[in-house]
Coordinates of C-alpha atoms in Angstrom, one line a residue:
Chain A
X1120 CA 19.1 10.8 -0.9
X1121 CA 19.6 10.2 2.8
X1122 CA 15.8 10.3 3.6
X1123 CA 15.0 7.8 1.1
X1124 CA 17.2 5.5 2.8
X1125 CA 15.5 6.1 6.1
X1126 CA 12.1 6.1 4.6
X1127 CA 12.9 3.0 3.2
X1128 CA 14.1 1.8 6.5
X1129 CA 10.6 2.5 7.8
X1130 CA 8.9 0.5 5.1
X1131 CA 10.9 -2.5 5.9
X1132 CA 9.4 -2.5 9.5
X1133 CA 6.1 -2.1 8.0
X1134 CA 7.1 -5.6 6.1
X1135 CA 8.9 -7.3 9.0
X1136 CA 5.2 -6.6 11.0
X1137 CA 2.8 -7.3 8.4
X1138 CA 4.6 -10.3 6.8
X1139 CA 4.4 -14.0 8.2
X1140 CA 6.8 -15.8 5.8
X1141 CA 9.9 -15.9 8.0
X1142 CA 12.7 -16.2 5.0
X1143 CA 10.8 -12.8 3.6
X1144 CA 11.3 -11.5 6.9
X1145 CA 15.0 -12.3 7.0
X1146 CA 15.6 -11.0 3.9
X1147 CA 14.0 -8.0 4.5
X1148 CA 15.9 -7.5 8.1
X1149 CA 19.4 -8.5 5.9
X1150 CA 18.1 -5.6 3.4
X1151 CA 17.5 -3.2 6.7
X1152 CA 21.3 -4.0 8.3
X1153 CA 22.7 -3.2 4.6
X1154 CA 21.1 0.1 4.6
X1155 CA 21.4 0.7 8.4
X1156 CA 25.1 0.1 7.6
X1157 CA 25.2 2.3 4.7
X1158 CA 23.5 5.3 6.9
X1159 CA 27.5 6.7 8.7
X1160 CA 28.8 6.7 4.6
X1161 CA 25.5 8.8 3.5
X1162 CA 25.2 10.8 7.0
X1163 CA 29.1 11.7 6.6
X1164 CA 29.4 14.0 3.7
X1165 CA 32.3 15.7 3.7
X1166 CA 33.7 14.1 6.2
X1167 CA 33.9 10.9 5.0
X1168 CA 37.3 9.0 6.2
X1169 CA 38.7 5.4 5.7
X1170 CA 37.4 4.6 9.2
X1171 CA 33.5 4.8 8.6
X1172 CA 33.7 3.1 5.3
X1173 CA 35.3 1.0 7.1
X1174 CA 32.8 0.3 9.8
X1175 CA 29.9 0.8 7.2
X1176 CA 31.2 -2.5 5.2
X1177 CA 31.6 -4.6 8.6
X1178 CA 27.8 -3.6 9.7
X1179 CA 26.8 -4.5 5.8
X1180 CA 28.8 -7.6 6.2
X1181 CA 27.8 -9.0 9.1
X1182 CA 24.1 -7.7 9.4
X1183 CA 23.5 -8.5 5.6
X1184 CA 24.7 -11.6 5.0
X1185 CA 26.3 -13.5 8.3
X1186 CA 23.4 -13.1 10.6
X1187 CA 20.5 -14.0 7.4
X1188 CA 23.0 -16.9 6.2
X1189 CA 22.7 -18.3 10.2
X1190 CA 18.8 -17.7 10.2
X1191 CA 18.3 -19.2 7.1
X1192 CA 20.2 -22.1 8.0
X1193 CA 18.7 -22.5 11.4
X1194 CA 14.7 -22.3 9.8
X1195 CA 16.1 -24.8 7.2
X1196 CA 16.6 -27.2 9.9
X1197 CA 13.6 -26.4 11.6
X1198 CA 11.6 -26.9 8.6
X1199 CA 9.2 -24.4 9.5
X1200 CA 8.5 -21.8 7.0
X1201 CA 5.8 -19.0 8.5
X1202 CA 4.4 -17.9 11.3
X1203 CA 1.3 -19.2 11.9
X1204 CA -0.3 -17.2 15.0
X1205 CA 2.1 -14.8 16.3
X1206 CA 0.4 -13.3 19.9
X1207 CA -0.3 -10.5 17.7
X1208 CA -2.1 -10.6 14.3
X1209 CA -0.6 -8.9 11.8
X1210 CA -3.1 -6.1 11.1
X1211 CA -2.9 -4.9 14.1
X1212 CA 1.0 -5.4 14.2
X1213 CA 1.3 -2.6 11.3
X1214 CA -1.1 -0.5 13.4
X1215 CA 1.1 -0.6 16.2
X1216 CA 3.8 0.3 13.9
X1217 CA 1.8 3.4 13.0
X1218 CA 1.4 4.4 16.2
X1219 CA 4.6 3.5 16.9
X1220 CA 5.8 5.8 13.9
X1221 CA 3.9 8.6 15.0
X1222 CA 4.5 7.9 19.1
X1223 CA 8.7 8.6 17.3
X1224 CA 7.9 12.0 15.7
X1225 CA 6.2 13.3 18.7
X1226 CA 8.7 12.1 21.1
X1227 CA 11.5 13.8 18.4
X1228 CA 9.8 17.0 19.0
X1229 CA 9.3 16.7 23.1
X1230 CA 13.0 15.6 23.8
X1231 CA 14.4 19.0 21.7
X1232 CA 18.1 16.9 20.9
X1233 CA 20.3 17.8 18.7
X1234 CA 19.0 17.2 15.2
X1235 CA 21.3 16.5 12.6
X1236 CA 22.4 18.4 9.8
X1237 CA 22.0 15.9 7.0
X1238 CA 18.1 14.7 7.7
X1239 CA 15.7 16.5 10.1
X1240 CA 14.3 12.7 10.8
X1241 CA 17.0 10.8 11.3
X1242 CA 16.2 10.9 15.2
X1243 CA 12.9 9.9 14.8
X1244 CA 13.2 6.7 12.8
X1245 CA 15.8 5.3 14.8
X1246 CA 12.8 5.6 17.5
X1247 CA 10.9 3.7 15.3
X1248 CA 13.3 1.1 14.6
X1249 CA 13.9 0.7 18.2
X1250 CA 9.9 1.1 19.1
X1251 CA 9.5 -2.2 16.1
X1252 CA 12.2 -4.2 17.3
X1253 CA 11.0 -4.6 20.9
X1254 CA 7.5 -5.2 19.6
X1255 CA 8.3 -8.0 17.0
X1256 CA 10.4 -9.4 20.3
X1257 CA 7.3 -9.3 22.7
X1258 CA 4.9 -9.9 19.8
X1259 CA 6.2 -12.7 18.0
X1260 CA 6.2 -16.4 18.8
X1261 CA 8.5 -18.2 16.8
X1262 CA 12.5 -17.5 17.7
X1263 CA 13.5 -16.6 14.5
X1264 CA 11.6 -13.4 14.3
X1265 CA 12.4 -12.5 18.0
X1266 CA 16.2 -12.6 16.5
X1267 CA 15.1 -10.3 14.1
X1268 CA 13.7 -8.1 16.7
X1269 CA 16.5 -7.9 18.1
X1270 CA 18.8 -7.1 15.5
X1271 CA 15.9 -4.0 14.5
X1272 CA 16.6 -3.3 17.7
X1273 CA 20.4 -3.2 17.3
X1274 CA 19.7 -0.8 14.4
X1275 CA 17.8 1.1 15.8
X1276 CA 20.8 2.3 18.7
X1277 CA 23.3 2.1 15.8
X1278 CA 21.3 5.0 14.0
X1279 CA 20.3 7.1 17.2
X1280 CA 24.2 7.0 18.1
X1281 CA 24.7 8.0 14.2
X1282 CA 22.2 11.0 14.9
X1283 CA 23.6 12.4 18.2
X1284 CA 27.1 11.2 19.1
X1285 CA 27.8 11.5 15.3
X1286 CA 31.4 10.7 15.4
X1287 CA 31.3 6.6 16.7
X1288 CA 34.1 5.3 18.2
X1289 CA 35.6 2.7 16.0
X1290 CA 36.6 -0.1 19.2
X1291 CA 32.9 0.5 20.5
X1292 CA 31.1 -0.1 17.3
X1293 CA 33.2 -3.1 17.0
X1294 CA 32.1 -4.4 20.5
X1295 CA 28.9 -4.0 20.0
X1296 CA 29.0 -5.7 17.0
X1297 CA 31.0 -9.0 18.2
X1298 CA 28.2 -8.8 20.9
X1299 CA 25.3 -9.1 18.7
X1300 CA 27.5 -11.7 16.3
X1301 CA 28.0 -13.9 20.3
X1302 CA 24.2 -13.4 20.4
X1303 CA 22.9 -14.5 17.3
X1304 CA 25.1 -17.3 17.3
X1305 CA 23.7 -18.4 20.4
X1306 CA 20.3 -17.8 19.8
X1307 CA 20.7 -19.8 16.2
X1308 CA 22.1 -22.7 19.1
X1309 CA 18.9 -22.3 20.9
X1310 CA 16.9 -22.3 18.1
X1311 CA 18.2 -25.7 17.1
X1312 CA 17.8 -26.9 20.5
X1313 CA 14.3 -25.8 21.1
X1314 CA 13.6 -27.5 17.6
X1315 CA 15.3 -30.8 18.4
X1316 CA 13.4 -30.5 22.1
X1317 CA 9.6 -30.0 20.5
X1318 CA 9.2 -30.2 16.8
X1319 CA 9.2 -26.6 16.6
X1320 CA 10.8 -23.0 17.2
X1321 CA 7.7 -21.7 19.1
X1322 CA 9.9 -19.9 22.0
X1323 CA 6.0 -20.2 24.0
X1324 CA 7.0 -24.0 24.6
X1325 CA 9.9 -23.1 26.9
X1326 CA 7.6 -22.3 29.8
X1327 CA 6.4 -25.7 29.9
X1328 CA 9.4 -27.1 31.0
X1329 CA 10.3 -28.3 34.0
X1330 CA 13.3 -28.3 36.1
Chain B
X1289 CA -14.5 28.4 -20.0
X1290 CA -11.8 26.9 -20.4
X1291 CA -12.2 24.4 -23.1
X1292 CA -9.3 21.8 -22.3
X1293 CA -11.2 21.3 -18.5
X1294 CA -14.4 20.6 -20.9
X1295 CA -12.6 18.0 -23.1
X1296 CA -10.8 16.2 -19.9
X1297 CA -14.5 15.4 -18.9
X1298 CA -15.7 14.6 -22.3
X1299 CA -12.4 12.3 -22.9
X1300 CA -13.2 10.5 -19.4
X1301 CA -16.8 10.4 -20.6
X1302 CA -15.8 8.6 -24.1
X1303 CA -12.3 6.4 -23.5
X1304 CA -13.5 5.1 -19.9
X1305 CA -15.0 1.6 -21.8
X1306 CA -11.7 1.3 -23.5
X1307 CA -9.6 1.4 -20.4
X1308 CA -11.0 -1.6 -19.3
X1309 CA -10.2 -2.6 -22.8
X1310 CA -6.2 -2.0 -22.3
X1311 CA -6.0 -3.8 -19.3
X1312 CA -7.7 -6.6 -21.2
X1313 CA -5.6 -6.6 -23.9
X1314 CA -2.6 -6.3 -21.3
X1315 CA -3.5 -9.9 -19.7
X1316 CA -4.1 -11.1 -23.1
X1317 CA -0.5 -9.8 -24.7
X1318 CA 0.7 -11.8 -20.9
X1319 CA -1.0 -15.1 -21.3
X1320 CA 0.0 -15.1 -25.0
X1321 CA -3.4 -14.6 -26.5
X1322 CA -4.8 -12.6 -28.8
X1323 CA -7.4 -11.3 -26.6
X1324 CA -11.1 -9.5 -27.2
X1325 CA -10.8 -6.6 -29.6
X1326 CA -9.8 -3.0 -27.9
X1327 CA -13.4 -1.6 -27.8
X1328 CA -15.4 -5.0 -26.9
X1329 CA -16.9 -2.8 -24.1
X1330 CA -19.1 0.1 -26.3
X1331 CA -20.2 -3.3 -28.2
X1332 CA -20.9 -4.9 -25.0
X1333 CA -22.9 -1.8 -23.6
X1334 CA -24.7 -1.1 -26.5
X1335 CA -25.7 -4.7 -26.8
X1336 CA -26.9 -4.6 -23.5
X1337 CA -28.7 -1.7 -24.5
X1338 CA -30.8 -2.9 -27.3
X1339 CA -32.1 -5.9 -24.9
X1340 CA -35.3 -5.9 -22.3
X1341 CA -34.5 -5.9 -18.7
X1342 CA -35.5 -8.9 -16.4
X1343 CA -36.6 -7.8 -12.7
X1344 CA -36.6 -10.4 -10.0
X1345 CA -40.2 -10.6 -7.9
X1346 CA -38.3 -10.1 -4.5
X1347 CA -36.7 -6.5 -5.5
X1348 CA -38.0 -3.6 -5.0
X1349 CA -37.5 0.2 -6.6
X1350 CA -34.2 0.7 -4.7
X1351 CA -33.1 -2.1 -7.2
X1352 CA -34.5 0.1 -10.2
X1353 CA -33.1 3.3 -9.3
X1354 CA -29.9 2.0 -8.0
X1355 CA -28.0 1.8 -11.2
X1356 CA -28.8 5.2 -12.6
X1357 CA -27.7 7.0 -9.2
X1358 CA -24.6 5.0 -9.2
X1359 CA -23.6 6.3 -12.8
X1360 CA -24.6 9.9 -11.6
X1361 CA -22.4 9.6 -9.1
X1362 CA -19.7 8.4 -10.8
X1363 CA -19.9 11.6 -13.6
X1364 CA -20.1 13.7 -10.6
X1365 CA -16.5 12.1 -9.2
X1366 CA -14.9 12.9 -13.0
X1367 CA -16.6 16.0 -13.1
X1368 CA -15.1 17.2 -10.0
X1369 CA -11.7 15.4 -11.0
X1370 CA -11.1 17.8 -14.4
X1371 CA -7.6 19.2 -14.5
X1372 CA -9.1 22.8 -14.8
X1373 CA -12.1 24.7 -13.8
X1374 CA -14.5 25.1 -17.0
X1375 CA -16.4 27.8 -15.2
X1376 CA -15.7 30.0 -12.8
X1377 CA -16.1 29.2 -9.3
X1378 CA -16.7 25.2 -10.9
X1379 CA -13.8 23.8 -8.2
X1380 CA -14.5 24.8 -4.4
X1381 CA -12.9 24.4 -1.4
X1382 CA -12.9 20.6 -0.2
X1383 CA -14.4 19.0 -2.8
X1384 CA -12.0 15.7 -2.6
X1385 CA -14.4 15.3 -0.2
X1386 CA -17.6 15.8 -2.2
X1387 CA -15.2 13.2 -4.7
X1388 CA -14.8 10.4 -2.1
X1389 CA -19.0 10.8 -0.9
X1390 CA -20.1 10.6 -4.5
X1391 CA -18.1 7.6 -4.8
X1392 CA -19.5 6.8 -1.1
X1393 CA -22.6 7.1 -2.3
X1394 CA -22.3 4.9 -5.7
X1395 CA -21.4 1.8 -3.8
X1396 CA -24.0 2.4 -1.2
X1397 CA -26.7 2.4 -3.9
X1398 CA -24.8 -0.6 -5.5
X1399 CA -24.7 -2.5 -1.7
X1400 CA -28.8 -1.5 -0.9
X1401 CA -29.5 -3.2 -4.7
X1402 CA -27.0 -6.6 -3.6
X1403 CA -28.8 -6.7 -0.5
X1404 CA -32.3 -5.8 -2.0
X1405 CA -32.2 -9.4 -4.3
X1406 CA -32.3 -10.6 -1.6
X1407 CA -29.8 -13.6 -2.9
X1408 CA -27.3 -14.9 -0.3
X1409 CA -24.4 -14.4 -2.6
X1410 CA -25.0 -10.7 -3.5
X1411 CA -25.3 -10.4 0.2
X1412 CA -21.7 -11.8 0.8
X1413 CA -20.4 -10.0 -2.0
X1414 CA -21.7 -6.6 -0.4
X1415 CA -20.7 -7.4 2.7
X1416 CA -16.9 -7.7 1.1
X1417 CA -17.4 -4.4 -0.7
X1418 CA -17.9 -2.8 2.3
X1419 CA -15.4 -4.0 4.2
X1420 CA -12.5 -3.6 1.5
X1421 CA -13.9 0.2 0.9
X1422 CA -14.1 1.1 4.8
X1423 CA -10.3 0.3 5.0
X1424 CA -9.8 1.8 1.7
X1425 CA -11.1 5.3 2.3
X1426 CA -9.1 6.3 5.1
X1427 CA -6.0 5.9 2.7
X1428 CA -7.7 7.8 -0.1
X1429 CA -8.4 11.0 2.3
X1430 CA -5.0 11.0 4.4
X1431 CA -3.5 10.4 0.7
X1432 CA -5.5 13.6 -0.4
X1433 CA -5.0 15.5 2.9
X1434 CA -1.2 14.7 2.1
X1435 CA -1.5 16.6 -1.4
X1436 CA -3.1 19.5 0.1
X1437 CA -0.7 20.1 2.5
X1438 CA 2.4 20.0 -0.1
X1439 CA 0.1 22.3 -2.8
X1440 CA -1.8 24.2 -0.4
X1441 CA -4.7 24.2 -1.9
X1442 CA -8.3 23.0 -0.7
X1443 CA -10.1 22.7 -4.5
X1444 CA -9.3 19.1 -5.9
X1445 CA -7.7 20.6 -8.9
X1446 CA -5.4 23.0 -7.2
X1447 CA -4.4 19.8 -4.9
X1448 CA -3.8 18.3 -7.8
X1449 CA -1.8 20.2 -10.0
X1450 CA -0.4 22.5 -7.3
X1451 CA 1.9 19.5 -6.1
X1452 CA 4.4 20.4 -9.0
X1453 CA 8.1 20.7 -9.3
X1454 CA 8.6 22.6 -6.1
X1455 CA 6.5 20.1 -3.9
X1456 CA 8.4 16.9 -5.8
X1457 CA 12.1 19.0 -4.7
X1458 CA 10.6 19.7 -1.1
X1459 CA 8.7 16.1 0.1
X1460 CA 9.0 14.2 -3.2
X1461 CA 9.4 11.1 -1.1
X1462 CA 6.2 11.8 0.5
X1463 CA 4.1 12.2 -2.5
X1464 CA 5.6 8.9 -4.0
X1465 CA 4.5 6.6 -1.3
X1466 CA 1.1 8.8 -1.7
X1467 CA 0.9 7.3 -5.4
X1468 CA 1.6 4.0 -4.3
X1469 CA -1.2 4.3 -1.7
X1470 CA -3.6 5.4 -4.3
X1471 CA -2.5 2.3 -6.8
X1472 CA -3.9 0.0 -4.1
X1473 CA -7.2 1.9 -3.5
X1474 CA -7.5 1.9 -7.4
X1475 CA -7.4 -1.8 -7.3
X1476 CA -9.3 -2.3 -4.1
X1477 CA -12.0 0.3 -5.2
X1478 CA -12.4 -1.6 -8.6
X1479 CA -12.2 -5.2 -7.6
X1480 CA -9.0 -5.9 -8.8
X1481 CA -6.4 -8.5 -8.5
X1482 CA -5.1 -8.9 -6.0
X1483 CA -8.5 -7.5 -4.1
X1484 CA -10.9 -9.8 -6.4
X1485 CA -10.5 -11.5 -9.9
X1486 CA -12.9 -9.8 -12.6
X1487 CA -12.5 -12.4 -14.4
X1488 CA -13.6 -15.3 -11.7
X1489 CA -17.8 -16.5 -11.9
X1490 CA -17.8 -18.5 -8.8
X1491 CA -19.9 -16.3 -6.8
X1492 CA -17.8 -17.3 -3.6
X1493 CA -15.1 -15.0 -4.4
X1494 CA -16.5 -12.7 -6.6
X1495 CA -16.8 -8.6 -4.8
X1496 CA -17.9 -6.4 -7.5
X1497 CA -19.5 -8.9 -10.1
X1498 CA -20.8 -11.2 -7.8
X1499 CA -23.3 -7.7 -6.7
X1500 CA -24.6 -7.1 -10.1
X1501 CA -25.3 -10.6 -11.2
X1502 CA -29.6 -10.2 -11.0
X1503 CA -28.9 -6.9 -13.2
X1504 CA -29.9 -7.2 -17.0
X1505 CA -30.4 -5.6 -19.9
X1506 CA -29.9 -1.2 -19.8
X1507 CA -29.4 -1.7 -16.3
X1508 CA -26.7 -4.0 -16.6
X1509 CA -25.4 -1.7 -19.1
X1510 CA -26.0 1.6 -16.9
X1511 CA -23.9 -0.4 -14.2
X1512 CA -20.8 -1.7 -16.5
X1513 CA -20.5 2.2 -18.0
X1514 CA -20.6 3.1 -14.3
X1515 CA -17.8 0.5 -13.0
X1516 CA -15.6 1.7 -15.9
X1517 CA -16.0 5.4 -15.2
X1518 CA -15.3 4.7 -11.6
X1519 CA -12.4 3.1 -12.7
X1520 CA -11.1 5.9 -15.3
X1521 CA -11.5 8.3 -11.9
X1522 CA -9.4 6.8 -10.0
X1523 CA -6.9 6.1 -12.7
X1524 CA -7.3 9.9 -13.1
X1525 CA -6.3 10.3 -9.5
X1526 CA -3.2 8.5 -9.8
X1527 CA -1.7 10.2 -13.6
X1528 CA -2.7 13.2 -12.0
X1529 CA -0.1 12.8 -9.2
X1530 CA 2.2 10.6 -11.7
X1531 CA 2.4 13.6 -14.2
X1532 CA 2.1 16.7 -11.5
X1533 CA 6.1 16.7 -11.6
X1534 CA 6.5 17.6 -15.3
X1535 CA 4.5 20.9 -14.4
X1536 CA 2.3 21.4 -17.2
X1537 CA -0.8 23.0 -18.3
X1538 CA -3.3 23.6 -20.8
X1539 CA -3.5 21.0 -23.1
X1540 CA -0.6 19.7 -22.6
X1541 CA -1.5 18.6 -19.8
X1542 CA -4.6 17.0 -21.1
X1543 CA -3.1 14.9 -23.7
X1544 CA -0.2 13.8 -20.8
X1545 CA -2.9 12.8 -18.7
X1546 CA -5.2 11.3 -21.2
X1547 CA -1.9 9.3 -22.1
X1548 CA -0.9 8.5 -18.1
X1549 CA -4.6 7.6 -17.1
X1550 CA -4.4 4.7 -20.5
X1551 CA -0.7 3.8 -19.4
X1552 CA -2.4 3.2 -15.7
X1553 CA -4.5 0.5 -17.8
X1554 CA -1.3 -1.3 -18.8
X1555 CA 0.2 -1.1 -15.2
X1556 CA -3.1 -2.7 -14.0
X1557 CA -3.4 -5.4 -16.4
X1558 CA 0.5 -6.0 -15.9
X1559 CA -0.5 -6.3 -12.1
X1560 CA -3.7 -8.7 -12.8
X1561 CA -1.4 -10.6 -14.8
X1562 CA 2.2 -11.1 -12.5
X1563 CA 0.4 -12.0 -8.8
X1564 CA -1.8 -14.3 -7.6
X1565 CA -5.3 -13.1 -6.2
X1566 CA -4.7 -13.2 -2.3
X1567 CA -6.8 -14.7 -0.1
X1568 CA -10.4 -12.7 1.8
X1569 CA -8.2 -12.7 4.6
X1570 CA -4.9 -11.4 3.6
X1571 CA -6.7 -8.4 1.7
X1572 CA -7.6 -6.0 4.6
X1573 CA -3.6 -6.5 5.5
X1574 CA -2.9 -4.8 2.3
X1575 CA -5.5 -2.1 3.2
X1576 CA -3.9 -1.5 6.0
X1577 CA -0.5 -0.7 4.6
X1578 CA -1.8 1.5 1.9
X1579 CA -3.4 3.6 5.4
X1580 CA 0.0 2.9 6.9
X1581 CA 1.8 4.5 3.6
X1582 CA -0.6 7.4 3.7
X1583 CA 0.1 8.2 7.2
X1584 CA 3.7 7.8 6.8
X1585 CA 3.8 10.2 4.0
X1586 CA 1.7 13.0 6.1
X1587 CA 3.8 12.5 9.0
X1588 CA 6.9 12.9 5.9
X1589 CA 5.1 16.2 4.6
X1590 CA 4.7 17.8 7.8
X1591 CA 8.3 17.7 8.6
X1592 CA 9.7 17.8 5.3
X1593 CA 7.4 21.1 5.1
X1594 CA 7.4 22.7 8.5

């Protein structure tokens, strides 16, 4: 059960880098925070307590339906609806992914951590979550789907903490959170303003300004 | 001998036409018609048959042999493909390989013909073929390389049917994204929506039809039985995987896969009918994740085994 849910969280990056529709792409990173969320209630067994379902519904809440409902809004107003040519192309995107994939499972084996008792790969896709995130931030063009590296990003850390601290602390969780809530408020700010400032969301523009 | 291995090439050998039929029908049943009659294709083929064939002044005998050494190599492909040895020592060790060169070796015959008309068109239509089936074969091998590692076996049979209820318990997540991975090469390998519409005779966006428009007459006929046998292969290839988990044998197994490989039909025609053909440029993208799929699910097995 468990390893579907990550498997699935590794088909979703696969999506997020081979698709240019952004409001595809932020549904697909809402449909990645709802699982990501769901991972301490599955990874828990036993142990399951009021806090982590707790916790599990705040990540769901936030990461599946605040952040895409601020997106959405944001690319409404920007009335752009894909990425046209992202530094990247999008072939080779999902073959970085792959390498990425297979750069997590080695490095899994090298670093010899703790593996988890409830999935032996756990560990290895939170690398792959991570590795995707900071791609789609480096290799995308348009801020919306820089946001959304940065929140595969975010899940990425929330599952590797899953896998080796196991136990998170509640206040923590929570500040990281409110963190990431600040952030993607402020970056849905920026997108506006970078819209209202060029016609556009293309983050590239920025460096032609002038102070 | 085993007879049931015998009768799984002899079925391939006499229902492949009317595959093609049921995904017909499928699209028909979806766009509300009434659609051409289940076994249009033996009347089509044996129409074909009875008529003179028409060779263009530019071709050469490369166009002549080509569509009798594609057919061989397709009967080779189901050959190798039957659930069961009929003789002994009839499956041998790697022979998914000798599957995906025969099938290698069909569509270069089918290309060298395209290219030997000499016609502009059948030249852009190879060139497509070729590009669509370099990015498909790399999914079909790490796809079968997956199989063998979760049955252990190196003969295409015993890949097949050796996947079973203990390799579904073990990396059964594996060998699902596997049979998604070889859905897409089915329809990339056979020109389907959303790789090329069958149905389409502009030549600009035509793959597989668009090579085999200066065939005529038996040849034409030689090369339609052909494209429906490749077709019933690789639908073979994916019910044999989609029915591997019930564990059976003997001839219940052939009747379940007889019954998976037709069902396949309906699945494809329900596809054809539901998305949009996607555009020259999207369709290696699509490729690409059926690799990406294949490679996920061997990095999958490995662990999930080891």
């Amino acid at each position: 059960m468990l390893d579907i849910v990550l498997v699935a969280l590794i088909l979703s990056n696969f999506v997020l880098l081979g698709s240019s529709r952004l409001s595809s792409c932020i549904r697909t990173a809402a449909l990645q925070g709802i699982m990501a969320g769901l991972l301490p209630l599955a990874t828990a067994g036993a142990g399951l307590s009021l806090r982590i379902v707790a916790l599990g519904l705040a990540v769901v809440a936030l990461k599946g339906f605040v952040f895409p409902h601020l997106l959405n809004r944001a690319l409404r107003e920007s009335a752009t609806s894909r990425e046209v040519q992202p530094f990247v192309g999008y072939t080779p995107s999902l073959l970085a992914g792959l390498l990425a994939l297979a750069a997590s499972f080695w490095l899994d084996g090298r670093l010899a951590l703790p593996t988890h008792s409830a999935s032996s790969i756990l560990v290895p896709v939170s690398f792959s979550l991570m590795f995707t995130g900071i791609f789609l931030l480096v290799a995308r063009r348009t801020a919306v789907n820089q946001v959304l590296g940065y929140i595969v990003l975010e899940n990425g850390i929330y599952a590797f903490s899953l896998a080796v601290v196991r136990d998170i602390p509640f206040l923590v969780e929570l500040g990281v959170l409110m963190d990431m809530f600040v952030a993607v408020f402020v970056m849905g700010i920026a997108i506006y303003r970078i819209n209202s400032e060029f016609d556009h969301i293309d983050s590239d523009r920025l460096s032609t300004l002038k102070g | 001998m085993t007879i049931h291995g015998l009768l799984s090439i002899i079925a391939g050998l006499l229902l492949a036409p009317l595959l093609q039929g049921i995904v017909n029908r499928t699209k028909a049943v979806f766009a509300g018609r009434r659609g051409a009659p289940l076994l249009q294709q033996y009347r089509d083929i044996a129409r074909l048959l009875r008529k003179g064939a028409v060779f263009s002044g530019t071709t050469t005998w490369i166009f002549r042999l080509a569509p009798s050494i594609t057919l061989a190599c397709a009967l080779v492909a189901l050959v190798v493909l039957a659930p069961a040895p009929v003789e002994q020592g009839w499956g041998f060790a790697g022979d998914a390989l000798l599957l995906a060169y025969a099938l290698g070796l069909a569509r270069f015959l089918t290309v060298a013909a395209a290219l030997d008309t000499g016609s502009s068109f059948e030249g852009m239509g190879a060139s497509r073929e070729v590009l669509y089936s370099a990015l498909a074969e790399p999914a079909l091998l790490v796809g079968i390389a997956v199989l063998a590692r979760v049955s252990g076996g190196t003969s295409l049979a015993s890949i097949l049917q050796g996947a079973g209820v203990t390799g579904w318990v073990s990396a059964g997540t594996a060998l699902a994204l596997v049979g998604v991975s070889f859905f897409v090469v089915l329809l990339a390998e056979n020109s389907r929506v959303p790789f090329d519409d069958p149905n389409t005779h502009l030549e600009l966006t035509m793959v597989h039809e668009v090579m085999v428009l200066d065939s005529s007459g038996p040849d034409f006929a030689l090369v339609t039985y052909g494209a429906s046998l490749k077709l019933w292969v690789f639908s073979v290839l994916f019910a044999s995987l989609a029915v591997s988990p019930l564990g059976l044998s003997g001839f219940a197994l052939l009747g379940a896969l007889t019954a998976a490989v037709l069902f396949t039909g309906v699945i494809v025609g329900t596809v054809e009918s539901t998305m949009a053909r996607s555009s020259l440029a999207r369709a290696p993208l699509l490729l690409a994740g059926a690799c990406a799929l294949s490679i996920l699910a061997f990095i999958l097995a490995s662990r999930f085994l080891s």
